[in-house]
């Protein structure tokens, strides 16, 4: 099977991370979570980590230039060329979507599908408060959800316009949602 290049979108708390792990296991692609990359930089105490930490704790977005650089470096590696990639948490802004399209184009690739795991705001808020992560204060959750509606939700139209959007109902057990996700990928790539 050809290597897949996918984006997974969804509000924070939508189960994107869980579905991403299952997808990478099923399709053998590299999981590129920009949130995980930033958390690793924070844990390692790098310059990037120091810059990112307060931004992440406040629920704001790290700058597009920094994020585009991280993704550009990672997409250029051999394992992505061979196995494909699932981008999780990126793109989050229109600028990032444009940068992604540009970098894939330079590498001679394009996206196969953008999945949207759709879970209502009330449900994701309850889920996030329950997971107890240090950056999951009620205030930070509220700000992240607002930013998502403002900056990231418009990307759904961007992907739709390119014929890449696959919407999946994200309410249900992880197994149920995964079945829908796989069906949506197969439908979209034809
Ligand atoms: P996540 O695990 O995807 O929810 O990301 C955790 C935090 O990392 C976010 O709240 C942002 O502060 C930052 N972050 C992750 N990915 C991005 C991105 N693509 N653009 C900007 N900030 C990001």
PDB file of N, CA, C and O in Angstrom, residues 12 14 16 37 39-40 46 63-64 81-82 90 97 100 108-109 113 115 118 173:
ATOM      1  N   UNK A  12      -9.198  19.965  21.117  1.00  0.00           N
ATOM      2  CA  UNK A  12      -8.433  19.290  22.156  1.00  0.00           C
ATOM      3  C   UNK A  12      -9.417  18.474  22.993  1.00  0.00           C
ATOM      4  O   UNK A  12     -10.493  18.948  23.305  1.00  0.00           O
ATOM      5  N   UNK A  14     -10.732  15.632  21.890  1.00  0.00           N
ATOM      6  CA  UNK A  14     -11.642  14.907  20.997  1.00  0.00           C
ATOM      7  C   UNK A  14     -11.275  13.432  20.832  1.00  0.00           C
ATOM      8  O   UNK A  14     -12.008  12.681  20.188  1.00  0.00           O
ATOM      9  N   UNK A  16      -8.250  12.646  19.526  1.00  0.00           N
ATOM     10  CA  UNK A  16      -7.298  12.642  18.411  1.00  0.00           C
ATOM     11  C   UNK A  16      -6.049  11.814  18.718  1.00  0.00           C
ATOM     12  O   UNK A  16      -5.563  11.105  17.854  1.00  0.00           O
ATOM     13  N   UNK A  37       6.017  16.930  20.462  1.00  0.00           N
ATOM     14  CA  UNK A  37       7.356  17.447  20.151  1.00  0.00           C
ATOM     15  C   UNK A  37       7.698  18.607  21.084  1.00  0.00           C
ATOM     16  O   UNK A  37       8.814  18.691  21.610  1.00  0.00           O
ATOM     17  N   UNK A  39       6.313  19.178  24.095  1.00  0.00           N
ATOM     18  CA  UNK A  39       6.449  18.668  25.474  1.00  0.00           C
ATOM     19  C   UNK A  39       7.805  17.995  25.660  1.00  0.00           C
ATOM     20  O   UNK A  39       8.427  18.114  26.722  1.00  0.00           O
ATOM     21  N   UNK A  40       8.299  17.316  24.621  1.00  0.00           N
ATOM     22  CA  UNK A  40       9.629  16.687  24.711  1.00  0.00           C
ATOM     23  C   UNK A  40      10.703  17.763  24.830  1.00  0.00           C
ATOM     24  O   UNK A  40      11.664  17.612  25.591  1.00  0.00           O
ATOM     25  N   UNK A  46      15.434  22.334  26.379  1.00  0.00           N
ATOM     26  CA  UNK A  46      16.088  23.048  25.270  1.00  0.00           C
ATOM     27  C   UNK A  46      15.595  24.494  25.213  1.00  0.00           C
ATOM     28  O   UNK A  46      14.610  24.859  25.868  1.00  0.00           O
ATOM     29  N   UNK A  63       4.353  30.233  18.030  1.00  0.00           N
ATOM     30  CA  UNK A  63       4.391  30.966  16.759  1.00  0.00           C
ATOM     31  C   UNK A  63       4.475  30.063  15.534  1.00  0.00           C
ATOM     32  O   UNK A  63       5.075  28.989  15.574  1.00  0.00           O
ATOM     33  N   UNK A  64       3.864  30.534  14.458  1.00  0.00           N
ATOM     34  CA  UNK A  64       3.838  29.750  13.214  1.00  0.00           C
ATOM     35  C   UNK A  64       5.245  29.433  12.698  1.00  0.00           C
ATOM     36  O   UNK A  64       5.494  28.321  12.217  1.00  0.00           O
ATOM     37  N   UNK A  81       9.302   9.746   4.178  1.00  0.00           N
ATOM     38  CA  UNK A  81       9.230   9.474   2.734  1.00  0.00           C
ATOM     39  C   UNK A  81       8.825   8.020   2.495  1.00  0.00           C
ATOM     40  O   UNK A  81       8.007   7.725   1.609  1.00  0.00           O
ATOM     41  N   UNK A  82       9.359   7.115   3.313  1.00  0.00           N
ATOM     42  CA  UNK A  82       9.085   5.683   3.110  1.00  0.00           C
ATOM     43  C   UNK A  82       7.725   5.258   3.636  1.00  0.00           C
ATOM     44  O   UNK A  82       7.028   4.474   2.996  1.00  0.00           O
ATOM     45  N   UNK A  90      -1.271  19.751  14.023  1.00  0.00           N
ATOM     46  CA  UNK A  90      -0.717  20.656  13.005  1.00  0.00           C
ATOM     47  C   UNK A  90      -1.335  20.280  11.673  1.00  0.00           C
ATOM     48  O   UNK A  90      -1.417  19.085  11.376  1.00  0.00           O
ATOM     49  N   UNK A  97      -1.242  25.794   7.459  1.00  0.00           N
ATOM     50  CA  UNK A  97      -1.783  24.966   6.367  1.00  0.00           C
ATOM     51  C   UNK A  97      -1.069  25.289   5.054  1.00  0.00           C
ATOM     52  O   UNK A  97      -0.698  24.385   4.292  1.00  0.00           O
ATOM     53  N   UNK A 100       2.405  23.830   5.191  1.00  0.00           N
ATOM     54  CA  UNK A 100       2.386  22.372   5.003  1.00  0.00           C
ATOM     55  C   UNK A 100       2.258  22.017   3.525  1.00  0.00           C
ATOM     56  O   UNK A 100       2.971  21.149   3.016  1.00  0.00           O
ATOM     57  N   UNK A 108       7.641  16.706  -3.248  1.00  0.00           N
ATOM     58  CA  UNK A 108       7.004  15.927  -4.320  1.00  0.00           C
ATOM     59  C   UNK A 108       5.818  15.102  -3.846  1.00  0.00           C
ATOM     60  O   UNK A 108       5.430  14.125  -4.477  1.00  0.00           O
ATOM     61  N   UNK A 109       5.215  15.528  -2.719  1.00  0.00           N
ATOM     62  CA  UNK A 109       4.075  14.792  -2.168  1.00  0.00           C
ATOM     63  C   UNK A 109       2.876  15.713  -2.028  1.00  0.00           C
ATOM     64  O   UNK A 109       2.983  16.915  -2.169  1.00  0.00           O
ATOM     65  N   UNK A 113      -5.562  12.841   2.955  1.00  0.00           N
ATOM     66  CA  UNK A 113      -6.829  13.029   3.665  1.00  0.00           C
ATOM     67  C   UNK A 113      -6.630  13.876   4.927  1.00  0.00           C
ATOM     68  O   UNK A 113      -5.564  13.828   5.549  1.00  0.00           O
ATOM     69  N   UNK A 115      -8.648  14.267   8.409  1.00  0.00           N
ATOM     70  CA  UNK A 115      -9.741  13.729   9.225  1.00  0.00           C
ATOM     71  C   UNK A 115     -10.172  14.773  10.231  1.00  0.00           C
ATOM     72  O   UNK A 115      -9.331  15.397  10.876  1.00  0.00           O
ATOM     73  N   UNK A 118     -15.047  14.863  15.214  1.00  0.00           N
ATOM     74  CA  UNK A 118     -15.990  15.865  15.687  1.00  0.00           C
ATOM     75  C   UNK A 118     -16.620  15.472  17.025  1.00  0.00           C
ATOM     76  O   UNK A 118     -17.348  14.474  17.100  1.00  0.00           O
ATOM     77  N   UNK A 173     -17.185   4.879  21.702  1.00  0.00           N
ATOM     78  CA  UNK A 173     -15.995   4.238  22.271  1.00  0.00           C
ATOM     79  C   UNK A 173     -14.846   4.403  21.278  1.00  0.00           C
ATOM     80  O   UNK A 173     -15.064   4.610  20.084  1.00  0.00           O
TER      81      UNK A 173
END
